[in-house]
Coordinates of N, CA, C and O in Angstrom, one line a residue:
M1 N 12.1 -48.8 6.3 CA 11.1 -48.1 7.2 C 11.7 -46.7 7.6 O 12.8 -46.5 8.0
V2 N 10.8 -45.7 7.4 CA 11.2 -44.4 7.7 C 10.6 -44.1 9.1 O 9.4 -44.2 9.3
K3 N 11.4 -43.7 10.0 CA 11.0 -43.5 11.4 C 9.8 -42.7 11.6 O 8.9 -42.9 12.5
Y4 N 9.7 -41.6 10.9 CA 8.6 -40.6 11.1 C 7.3 -40.8 10.3 O 6.4 -40.0 10.4
L5 N 7.3 -41.8 9.4 CA 6.1 -42.1 8.6 C 5.0 -42.7 9.4 O 5.3 -43.6 10.2
L6 N 3.8 -42.4 9.0 CA 2.7 -43.0 9.7 C 2.0 -44.1 8.8 O 0.8 -44.3 8.9
E7 N 2.8 -44.7 8.0 CA 2.4 -45.7 7.1 C 1.5 -46.8 7.8 O 2.0 -47.3 8.9
G8 N 0.3 -47.0 7.4 CA -0.5 -48.0 8.0 C -1.4 -47.5 9.1 O -2.3 -48.2 9.6
E9 N -1.2 -46.2 9.5 CA -2.1 -45.6 10.5 C -3.3 -45.1 9.9 O -3.4 -45.0 8.6
N10 N -4.3 -44.8 10.7 CA -5.6 -44.3 10.1 C -6.3 -43.4 11.2 O -6.0 -43.4 12.3
T11 N -7.3 -42.7 10.7 CA -8.2 -41.9 11.5 C -9.6 -42.4 11.1 O -9.8 -43.3 10.4
K12 N -10.6 -41.7 11.6 CA -12.0 -42.0 11.3 C -12.3 -42.1 9.8 O -13.0 -43.0 9.3
R13 N -11.7 -41.1 9.1 CA -12.0 -41.0 7.6 C -10.8 -41.3 6.7 O -11.0 -41.3 5.5
L14 N -9.6 -41.4 7.3 CA -8.4 -41.4 6.4 C -7.5 -42.6 6.7 O -7.4 -43.0 7.9
N15 N -6.9 -43.1 5.7 CA -5.8 -44.1 5.8 C -4.5 -43.4 5.4 O -4.5 -42.6 4.4
F16 N -3.5 -43.6 6.2 CA -2.2 -43.0 5.9 C -1.3 -44.1 5.2 O -1.3 -45.2 5.6
R17 N -0.7 -43.7 4.1 CA 0.3 -44.5 3.4 C 1.4 -43.7 2.8 O 1.3 -42.5 2.7
R18 N 2.4 -44.4 2.4 CA 3.6 -43.8 1.8 C 3.2 -43.2 0.5 O 2.4 -43.7 -0.3
V19 N 3.7 -42.0 0.2 CA 3.5 -41.4 -1.2 C 4.3 -42.2 -2.2 O 5.4 -42.6 -1.9
V20 N 3.7 -42.5 -3.3 CA 4.3 -43.1 -4.4 C 4.3 -42.2 -5.7 O 3.5 -41.4 -5.8
P21 N 5.2 -42.4 -6.6 CA 5.3 -41.6 -7.8 C 4.0 -41.5 -8.5 O 3.6 -40.5 -9.1
E22 N 3.2 -42.6 -8.5 CA 1.9 -42.6 -9.2 C 0.9 -41.7 -8.6 O -0.2 -41.5 -9.2
D23 N 1.1 -41.1 -7.4 CA 0.2 -40.2 -6.8 C 0.3 -38.8 -7.4 O -0.5 -37.9 -7.2
F24 N 1.3 -38.6 -8.3 CA 1.6 -37.3 -8.9 C 0.3 -36.7 -9.5 O 0.0 -35.5 -9.3
D25 N -0.3 -37.5 -10.4 CA -1.5 -36.9 -11.2 C -2.6 -36.6 -10.2 O -3.4 -35.6 -10.5
A26 N -2.8 -37.4 -9.2 CA -3.9 -37.1 -8.2 C -3.6 -35.8 -7.4 O -4.5 -35.1 -7.0
W27 N -2.3 -35.5 -7.1 CA -1.9 -34.4 -6.3 C -1.8 -33.1 -7.2 O -1.9 -32.0 -6.7
F28 N -1.5 -33.3 -8.5 CA -1.2 -32.1 -9.3 C -2.3 -31.0 -9.3 O -2.0 -29.8 -9.3
P29 N -3.6 -31.3 -9.2 CA -4.6 -30.3 -9.1 C -4.4 -29.3 -7.9 O -4.8 -28.1 -8.0
F30 N -3.7 -29.7 -6.9 CA -3.3 -28.8 -5.8 C -2.6 -27.6 -6.4 O -2.9 -26.4 -6.0
Y31 N -1.7 -27.8 -7.3 CA -0.9 -26.7 -7.9 C -1.6 -25.9 -9.0 O -1.2 -24.9 -9.4
L32 N -2.7 -26.4 -9.4 CA -3.5 -25.7 -10.5 C -4.4 -24.7 -9.8 O -4.9 -23.8 -10.5
N33 N -4.7 -24.8 -8.5 CA -5.5 -23.8 -7.8 C -4.6 -22.7 -7.2 O -3.8 -23.0 -6.3
P34 N -4.6 -21.5 -7.7 CA -3.7 -20.5 -7.2 C -3.8 -20.2 -5.7 O -2.9 -19.7 -5.0
L35 N -5.0 -20.5 -5.1 CA -5.2 -20.3 -3.7 C -4.3 -21.3 -2.8 O -4.0 -21.0 -1.7
S36 N -4.0 -22.4 -3.4 CA -3.2 -23.4 -2.7 C -1.8 -22.9 -2.3 O -1.3 -23.3 -1.3
T37 N -1.2 -22.1 -3.2 CA 0.2 -21.7 -3.0 C 0.3 -20.2 -2.9 O 1.4 -19.7 -3.0
Q38 N -0.8 -19.5 -2.7 CA -0.8 -18.0 -2.7 C 0.2 -17.4 -1.7 O 0.6 -16.3 -1.9
Y39 N 0.4 -18.1 -0.6 CA 1.2 -17.5 0.4 C 2.7 -17.7 0.3 O 3.5 -17.1 1.0
W40 N 3.1 -18.7 -0.5 CA 4.5 -19.2 -0.4 C 5.3 -18.7 -1.6 O 5.0 -18.9 -2.8
E41 N 6.3 -17.9 -1.3 CA 7.2 -17.3 -2.3 C 8.3 -18.4 -2.6 O 8.7 -19.2 -1.8
G42 N 8.8 -18.3 -3.9 CA 9.9 -19.1 -4.2 C 9.6 -20.4 -4.9 O 10.4 -21.2 -5.2
L43 N 8.3 -20.7 -5.1 CA 7.9 -21.9 -5.9 C 8.0 -21.7 -7.4 O 7.8 -20.5 -7.8
P44 N 8.3 -22.7 -8.1 CA 8.3 -22.5 -9.6 C 7.0 -22.0 -10.1 O 5.9 -22.5 -9.6
A45 N 7.0 -21.2 -11.0 CA 5.7 -20.6 -11.6 C 4.9 -21.7 -12.3 O 3.7 -21.6 -12.4
N46 N 5.6 -22.6 -12.9 CA 5.0 -23.7 -13.7 C 4.4 -24.7 -12.7 O 5.2 -25.3 -11.9
P47 N 3.1 -25.0 -12.7 CA 2.5 -25.9 -11.7 C 3.1 -27.3 -11.7 O 3.3 -27.9 -10.7
K48 N 3.4 -27.8 -12.9 CA 4.0 -29.1 -13.0 C 5.3 -29.2 -12.4 O 5.7 -30.1 -11.7
E49 N 6.1 -28.1 -12.6 CA 7.5 -28.1 -11.9 C 7.3 -27.9 -10.4 O 8.1 -28.6 -9.7
A50 N 6.4 -27.2 -10.0 CA 6.2 -27.0 -8.5 C 5.8 -28.4 -7.9 O 6.3 -28.7 -6.8
C51 N 4.9 -29.1 -8.5 CA 4.5 -30.4 -8.0 C 5.7 -31.4 -8.1 O 5.9 -32.1 -7.1
Q52 N 6.4 -31.3 -9.1 CA 7.6 -32.2 -9.2 C 8.6 -31.9 -8.1 O 9.2 -32.8 -7.5
Q53 N 8.8 -30.6 -7.9 CA 9.8 -30.2 -6.8 C 9.3 -30.8 -5.5 O 10.1 -31.3 -4.7
Q54 N 8.0 -30.7 -5.2 CA 7.5 -31.3 -3.9 C 7.7 -32.8 -3.9 O 8.1 -33.3 -2.9
F55 N 7.4 -33.5 -5.0 CA 7.6 -34.9 -5.0 C 9.0 -35.3 -4.8 O 9.3 -36.3 -4.1
D56 N 9.9 -34.6 -5.5 CA 11.4 -34.9 -5.3 C 11.8 -34.7 -3.9 O 12.5 -35.6 -3.3
R57 N 11.3 -33.7 -3.2 CA 11.6 -33.5 -1.8 C 11.0 -34.6 -0.9 O 11.7 -35.0 0.1
I58 N 9.8 -35.0 -1.2 CA 9.2 -36.1 -0.4 C 10.1 -37.4 -0.5 O 10.4 -38.0 0.6
F59 N 10.5 -37.7 -1.7 CA 11.3 -39.0 -1.8 C 12.7 -38.8 -1.3 O 13.3 -39.7 -0.7
E60 N 13.3 -37.6 -1.3 CA 14.6 -37.3 -0.7 C 14.5 -37.4 0.8 O 15.4 -38.0 1.4
R61 N 13.4 -36.9 1.4 CA 13.2 -37.1 2.8 C 13.1 -38.6 3.2 O 13.7 -39.0 4.2
Y62 N 12.4 -39.3 2.4 CA 12.3 -40.8 2.7 C 13.7 -41.4 2.7 O 14.0 -42.2 3.6
Q63 N 14.4 -41.1 1.7 CA 15.8 -41.7 1.6 C 16.7 -41.3 2.7 O 17.5 -42.1 3.2
N64 N 16.6 -40.1 3.2 CA 17.5 -39.6 4.2 C 16.9 -39.6 5.7 O 17.5 -39.0 6.6
D65 N 15.8 -40.3 5.8 CA 15.1 -40.5 7.1 C 14.9 -39.1 7.8 O 15.1 -38.9 9.0
L66 N 14.3 -38.2 7.0 CA 14.0 -36.8 7.5 C 12.5 -36.7 7.6 O 12.0 -35.6 7.4
G67 N 11.8 -37.8 7.8 CA 10.4 -37.7 7.9 C 9.8 -37.6 6.5 O 10.5 -37.8 5.5
G68 N 8.5 -37.3 6.5 CA 7.9 -37.2 5.1 C 6.4 -37.2 5.2 O 5.8 -37.5 6.2
M69 N 5.9 -36.7 4.1 CA 4.5 -36.6 3.9 C 3.9 -38.0 3.7 O 4.5 -38.9 3.1
N70 N 2.8 -38.2 4.3 CA 2.0 -39.4 4.0 C 0.9 -39.1 3.1 O 0.3 -38.0 3.1
A71 N 0.5 -40.0 2.2 CA -0.7 -39.8 1.3 C -1.9 -40.1 2.2 O -1.9 -41.1 2.9
L72 N -2.8 -39.1 2.2 CA -4.1 -39.3 3.0 C -5.1 -39.8 2.1 O -5.6 -39.1 1.2
M73 N -5.5 -41.1 2.3 CA -6.5 -41.7 1.4 C -7.9 -41.8 2.1 O -8.0 -42.2 3.2
H74 N -8.9 -41.3 1.4 CA -10.2 -41.4 1.9 C -10.7 -42.8 2.1 O -10.6 -43.6 1.1
K75 N -11.1 -43.2 3.3 CA -11.4 -44.6 3.6 C -12.5 -45.1 2.7 O -12.5 -46.3 2.2
E76 N -13.5 -44.3 2.4 CA -14.7 -44.8 1.6 C -14.4 -44.9 0.1 O -14.7 -45.8 -0.5
S77 N -13.7 -43.8 -0.4 CA -13.5 -43.8 -1.9 C -12.1 -44.2 -2.3 O -11.9 -44.3 -3.5
D78 N -11.2 -44.3 -1.4 CA -9.8 -44.5 -1.7 C -9.2 -43.4 -2.6 O -8.2 -43.6 -3.3
E79 N -9.8 -42.2 -2.5 CA -9.2 -41.1 -3.3 C -8.1 -40.4 -2.4 O -8.3 -40.3 -1.2
L80 N -7.2 -39.8 -3.1 CA -6.2 -39.0 -2.4 C -6.9 -37.7 -1.9 O -7.4 -37.0 -2.7
V81 N -6.8 -37.4 -0.6 CA -7.4 -36.2 0.0 C -6.3 -35.1 0.2 O -6.6 -33.9 0.0
G82 N -5.2 -35.6 0.6 CA -4.1 -34.6 0.9 C -2.8 -35.3 1.3 O -2.7 -36.5 1.1
L83 N -1.9 -34.5 1.8 CA -0.6 -34.9 2.3 C -0.4 -34.4 3.7 O -0.7 -33.2 3.9
C84 N 0.1 -35.2 4.5 CA 0.3 -34.8 5.9 C 1.4 -35.6 6.5 O 1.5 -36.8 6.2
G85 N 2.3 -35.0 7.3 CA 3.3 -35.9 7.9 C 4.2 -35.1 8.9 O 4.0 -33.9 9.1
L86 N 5.1 -35.9 9.4 CA 6.1 -35.4 10.4 C 7.4 -35.1 9.6 O 8.0 -36.0 9.0
L87 N 7.9 -33.9 9.6 CA 9.0 -33.5 8.8 C 10.1 -32.9 9.7 O 9.9 -32.0 10.5
V88 N 11.3 -33.4 9.5 CA 12.5 -32.9 10.2 C 12.9 -31.6 9.5 O 13.1 -31.6 8.3
Q89 N 12.9 -30.5 10.3 CA 13.1 -29.2 9.7 C 14.2 -28.5 10.5 O 14.4 -28.7 11.7
E90 N 14.9 -27.5 9.9 CA 15.8 -26.7 10.6 C 15.2 -25.3 10.6 O 15.0 -24.7 9.5
V91 N 14.9 -24.7 11.8 CA 14.4 -23.4 11.9 C 15.2 -22.6 12.9 O 15.5 -23.0 14.0
D92 N 15.8 -21.5 12.4 CA 16.6 -20.6 13.2 C 17.8 -21.4 13.9 O 18.1 -21.3 15.0
G93 N 18.3 -22.4 13.1 CA 19.5 -23.1 13.6 C 19.2 -24.3 14.5 O 20.1 -25.0 14.9
L94 N 17.9 -24.5 14.7 CA 17.5 -25.7 15.6 C 16.8 -26.7 14.8 O 16.0 -26.4 13.9
E95 N 17.1 -28.0 15.1 CA 16.3 -29.1 14.4 C 15.0 -29.3 15.2 O 15.0 -29.4 16.4
E96 N 13.9 -29.3 14.4 CA 12.6 -29.4 15.0 C 11.9 -30.5 14.2 O 12.2 -30.8 13.0
L97 N 10.8 -31.0 14.7 CA 9.9 -31.9 14.0 C 8.6 -31.2 13.8 O 8.0 -30.7 14.7
E98 N 8.3 -31.0 12.5 CA 7.1 -30.3 12.1 C 5.9 -31.2 11.7 O 6.2 -32.2 11.1
I99 N 4.7 -30.8 12.0 CA 3.5 -31.4 11.4 C 3.2 -30.5 10.2 O 2.9 -29.3 10.3
G100 N 3.4 -31.1 9.0 CA 3.1 -30.4 7.8 C 1.8 -31.0 7.2 O 1.5 -32.2 7.3
Y101 N 1.0 -30.1 6.6 CA -0.3 -30.6 6.0 C -0.7 -29.8 4.8 O -0.6 -28.5 4.8
S102 N -1.3 -30.4 3.8 CA -1.9 -29.8 2.7 C -3.0 -30.7 2.2 O -2.9 -31.9 2.2
V103 N -4.1 -30.1 1.8 CA -5.3 -30.8 1.3 C -5.7 -30.3 0.0 O -5.6 -29.1 -0.3
L104 N -6.1 -31.2 -0.9 CA -6.6 -30.9 -2.2 C -7.7 -29.9 -2.1 O -8.6 -30.1 -1.2
P105 N -7.8 -28.9 -2.9 CA -8.9 -27.8 -2.8 C -10.3 -28.4 -2.7 O -11.1 -27.9 -2.0
R106 N -10.6 -29.5 -3.4 CA -12.0 -29.9 -3.4 C -12.3 -30.6 -2.0 O -13.5 -30.8 -1.8
F107 N -11.3 -30.8 -1.2 CA -11.6 -31.3 0.2 C -11.4 -30.3 1.3 O -11.4 -30.6 2.5
W108 N -11.2 -29.0 0.9 CA -11.0 -27.9 1.9 C -12.3 -27.8 2.7 O -13.4 -28.1 2.3
R109 N -12.1 -27.3 3.9 CA -13.1 -26.9 4.9 C -14.0 -28.1 5.3 O -15.2 -27.9 5.5
Q110 N -13.4 -29.3 5.3 CA -14.2 -30.5 5.7 C -13.5 -31.2 6.9 O -13.9 -32.3 7.3
G111 N -12.5 -30.5 7.5 CA -11.8 -31.1 8.7 C -10.7 -32.1 8.4 O -10.2 -32.6 9.4
F112 N -10.4 -32.3 7.2 CA -9.4 -33.4 6.9 C -8.0 -32.9 7.4 O -7.2 -33.8 7.9
A113 N -7.6 -31.7 7.2 CA -6.3 -31.2 7.7 C -6.1 -31.4 9.2 O -5.1 -31.9 9.7
F114 N -7.2 -31.0 9.9 CA -7.1 -31.1 11.4 C -7.1 -32.6 11.8 O -6.3 -33.0 12.6
E115 N -7.9 -33.4 11.1 CA -7.9 -34.8 11.5 C -6.6 -35.5 11.3 O -6.1 -36.2 12.1
A116 N -5.9 -35.2 10.2 CA -4.6 -35.7 9.9 C -3.5 -35.1 10.8 O -2.7 -35.9 11.3
A117 N -3.5 -33.8 11.0 CA -2.5 -33.2 11.9 C -2.7 -33.7 13.3 O -1.6 -33.9 14.0
Q118 N -3.9 -33.9 13.8 CA -4.1 -34.4 15.1 C -3.5 -35.8 15.3 O -2.9 -36.1 16.3
K119 N -3.7 -36.6 14.2 CA -3.1 -38.0 14.2 C -1.6 -37.9 14.3 O -1.0 -38.7 15.0
C120 N -1.0 -37.0 13.5 CA 0.5 -36.9 13.6 C 1.0 -36.5 14.9 O 2.0 -37.0 15.4
K121 N 0.3 -35.5 15.6 CA 0.6 -35.1 16.9 C 0.6 -36.3 17.9 O 1.5 -36.6 18.6
T122 N -0.5 -37.0 17.9 CA -0.7 -38.1 18.8 C 0.3 -39.2 18.6 O 0.9 -39.7 19.5
Y123 N 0.6 -39.5 17.3 CA 1.6 -40.5 16.9 C 3.0 -40.1 17.4 O 3.7 -40.9 18.0
A124 N 3.4 -38.9 17.2 CA 4.7 -38.4 17.6 C 4.9 -38.5 19.1 O 5.9 -39.0 19.6
F125 N 3.9 -38.1 19.9 CA 4.0 -38.1 21.3 C 3.9 -39.5 21.9 O 4.6 -39.9 22.8
E126 N 3.0 -40.3 21.4 CA 2.8 -41.7 21.9 C 4.0 -42.5 21.6 O 4.3 -43.5 22.4
N127 N 4.7 -42.2 20.5 CA 5.9 -43.0 20.2 C 7.2 -42.4 20.7 O 8.3 -42.8 20.3
G128 N 7.1 -41.3 21.5 CA 8.3 -40.7 22.1 C 9.2 -40.1 21.1 O 10.5 -40.1 21.4
L129 N 8.8 -39.6 20.0 CA 9.7 -39.1 19.0 C 10.3 -37.8 19.4 O 11.4 -37.5 19.1
V130 N 9.5 -36.9 20.0 CA 9.9 -35.6 20.5 C 9.1 -35.2 21.7 O 8.1 -35.7 22.0
K131 N 9.6 -34.1 22.3 CA 8.8 -33.5 23.4 C 7.9 -32.3 23.0 O 7.1 -31.9 23.7
S132 N 8.2 -31.8 21.8 CA 7.4 -30.7 21.2 C 7.4 -30.8 19.7 O 8.4 -31.3 19.1
L133 N 6.4 -30.3 19.1 CA 6.2 -30.3 17.7 C 5.9 -28.9 17.2 O 5.3 -28.1 18.0
I134 N 6.2 -28.6 16.0 CA 5.9 -27.2 15.4 C 5.1 -27.4 14.1 O 5.0 -28.5 13.6
S135 N 4.5 -26.3 13.7 CA 4.0 -26.2 12.3 C 4.5 -24.8 11.9 O 4.4 -23.8 12.6
I136 N 5.1 -24.8 10.7 CA 5.6 -23.6 10.0 C 4.6 -23.1 9.1 O 4.2 -23.8 8.1
I137 N 4.0 -21.9 9.4 CA 2.9 -21.4 8.6 C 3.1 -20.0 8.2 O 3.5 -19.1 9.0
H138 N 2.9 -19.7 6.9 CA 3.1 -18.3 6.4 C 2.2 -17.4 7.2 O 1.1 -17.7 7.6
V139 N 2.8 -16.2 7.5 CA 2.0 -15.3 8.4 C 0.6 -14.9 7.9 O -0.2 -14.5 8.7
H140 N 0.4 -15.0 6.6 CA -0.9 -14.7 6.1 C -1.9 -15.9 5.9 O -3.0 -15.7 5.5
N141 N -1.4 -17.1 6.2 CA -2.2 -18.3 5.9 C -3.1 -18.6 7.1 O -2.9 -19.4 7.9
V142 N -4.2 -17.9 7.1 CA -5.2 -18.0 8.2 C -5.8 -19.4 8.3 O -5.9 -20.0 9.5
P143 N -6.2 -20.1 7.2 CA -6.8 -21.4 7.4 C -5.8 -22.4 8.1 O -6.2 -23.2 8.9
S144 N -4.5 -22.4 7.7 CA -3.6 -23.3 8.3 C -3.3 -22.9 9.8 O -3.1 -23.8 10.6
K145 N -3.4 -21.6 10.1 CA -3.2 -21.2 11.5 C -4.4 -21.8 12.3 O -4.2 -22.2 13.5
K146 N -5.6 -21.8 11.8 CA -6.8 -22.3 12.5 C -6.6 -23.8 12.8 O -7.0 -24.3 13.8
V147 N -6.1 -24.5 11.8 CA -5.8 -26.0 12.0 C -4.8 -26.2 13.2 O -5.0 -27.0 14.1
A148 N -3.7 -25.4 13.2 CA -2.7 -25.5 14.2 C -3.3 -25.2 15.6 O -3.1 -25.9 16.6
L149 N -4.1 -24.1 15.7 CA -4.7 -23.8 17.0 C -5.7 -24.9 17.4 O -5.7 -25.2 18.6
K150 N -6.5 -25.4 16.5 CA -7.4 -26.5 16.9 C -6.7 -27.7 17.3 O -7.2 -28.5 18.1
N151 N -5.5 -27.9 16.8 CA -4.6 -29.0 17.2 C -3.9 -28.8 18.5 O -3.0 -29.6 18.8
G152 N -4.2 -27.7 19.2 CA -3.6 -27.5 20.5 C -2.3 -26.7 20.5 O -1.6 -26.6 21.5
M153 N -2.0 -26.2 19.4 CA -0.7 -25.4 19.2 C -1.0 -24.0 19.6 O -2.1 -23.5 19.6
H154 N 0.1 -23.3 19.9 CA 0.1 -21.9 20.2 C 1.2 -21.2 19.4 O 2.2 -21.8 19.0
L155 N 1.0 -19.9 19.1 CA 2.0 -19.1 18.4 C 3.3 -19.0 19.3 O 3.2 -18.5 20.4
D156 N 4.4 -19.6 18.8 CA 5.6 -19.6 19.6 C 6.5 -18.4 19.2 O 7.0 -17.7 20.0
K157 N 6.6 -18.1 17.9 CA 7.4 -17.0 17.4 C 7.1 -16.7 15.9 O 6.5 -17.6 15.2
T158 N 7.6 -15.6 15.5 CA 7.5 -15.2 14.1 C 9.0 -15.1 13.6 O 9.8 -14.5 14.3
T159 N 9.3 -15.7 12.4 CA 10.6 -15.7 11.9 C 10.6 -15.8 10.4 O 9.5 -15.6 9.8
T160 N 11.8 -16.0 9.8 CA 11.8 -16.2 8.4 C 12.3 -17.6 8.1 O 13.2 -18.1 8.7
Y161 N 11.6 -18.3 7.2 CA 11.9 -19.6 6.8 C 11.9 -19.7 5.3 O 10.8 -19.4 4.7
R162 N 13.0 -20.1 4.7 CA 13.1 -20.2 3.2 C 12.6 -18.9 2.5 O 11.7 -18.9 1.6
D163 N 13.0 -17.8 3.1 CA 12.7 -16.4 2.5 C 11.3 -16.1 2.6 O 10.8 -15.2 1.9
N164 N 10.5 -16.7 3.5 CA 9.1 -16.4 3.7 C 8.9 -16.0 5.2 O 9.5 -16.6 6.1
P165 N 8.1 -15.0 5.4 CA 7.7 -14.6 6.8 C 6.8 -15.7 7.4 O 5.7 -15.9 6.8
V166 N 7.1 -16.3 8.5 CA 6.3 -17.4 9.0 C 6.1 -17.3 10.5 O 6.9 -16.7 11.2
D167 N 5.0 -17.9 10.9 CA 4.7 -18.0 12.3 C 5.0 -19.5 12.6 O 4.7 -20.4 11.9
I168 N 5.7 -19.7 13.8 CA 6.0 -21.0 14.2 C 5.0 -21.3 15.4 O 5.0 -20.7 16.4
F169 N 4.1 -22.3 15.1 CA 3.2 -22.7 16.1 C 3.8 -24.0 16.8 O 4.5 -24.8 16.1
R170 N 3.6 -24.1 18.1 CA 4.2 -25.2 18.8 C 3.2 -25.8 19.8 O 2.3 -25.2 20.3
V171 N 3.4 -27.1 20.0 CA 2.6 -27.8 21.0 C 3.7 -28.7 21.8 O 4.5 -29.3 21.1
N172 N 3.6 -28.7 23.1 CA 4.5 -29.5 23.9 C 3.7 -30.7 24.3 O 2.5 -30.7 24.5
Q173 N 4.5 -31.8 24.5 CA 3.8 -33.0 25.0 C 3.2 -32.8 26.4 O 3.8 -32.2 27.2
G174 N 1.9 -33.2 26.5 CA 1.1 -32.9 27.7 C 1.5 -33.8 28.7 O 1.8 -33.8 29.8

């Protein structure tokens, strides 16, 4: 059991479950759309390599209890909609718990990222995991910033994370 996974949790439209290697093909289209990764520097140019790198990191996080992405499954169709989870991160020398989220392009602008991110926030605070949560968002990624703001977060600071200029959005337990 990974402490930060929302396995078995759900929202109005989504079921949360652990990511499995078989999800690779369903998630791969994320990396085929250049808009998905347009803000992030340092990813492999080859979409298959970039997807594999993300999957390797997901399973590494599971193994080391550093949180992890959950597969977001559409309740009606059981299709993979996206990935969202609570991730242990180090930002400016401090350990933080991040709400990370990504949605497959064909499900963009339908409220899935917000729905999943809100569930992560509620879960973390209700289970006493932390007193505050962050989201690490590239300074030019306006759609992700909108999700963070809608989720009750505020801009805490701007810094550099993995050689990328990022805004750190934060929400404190109410």
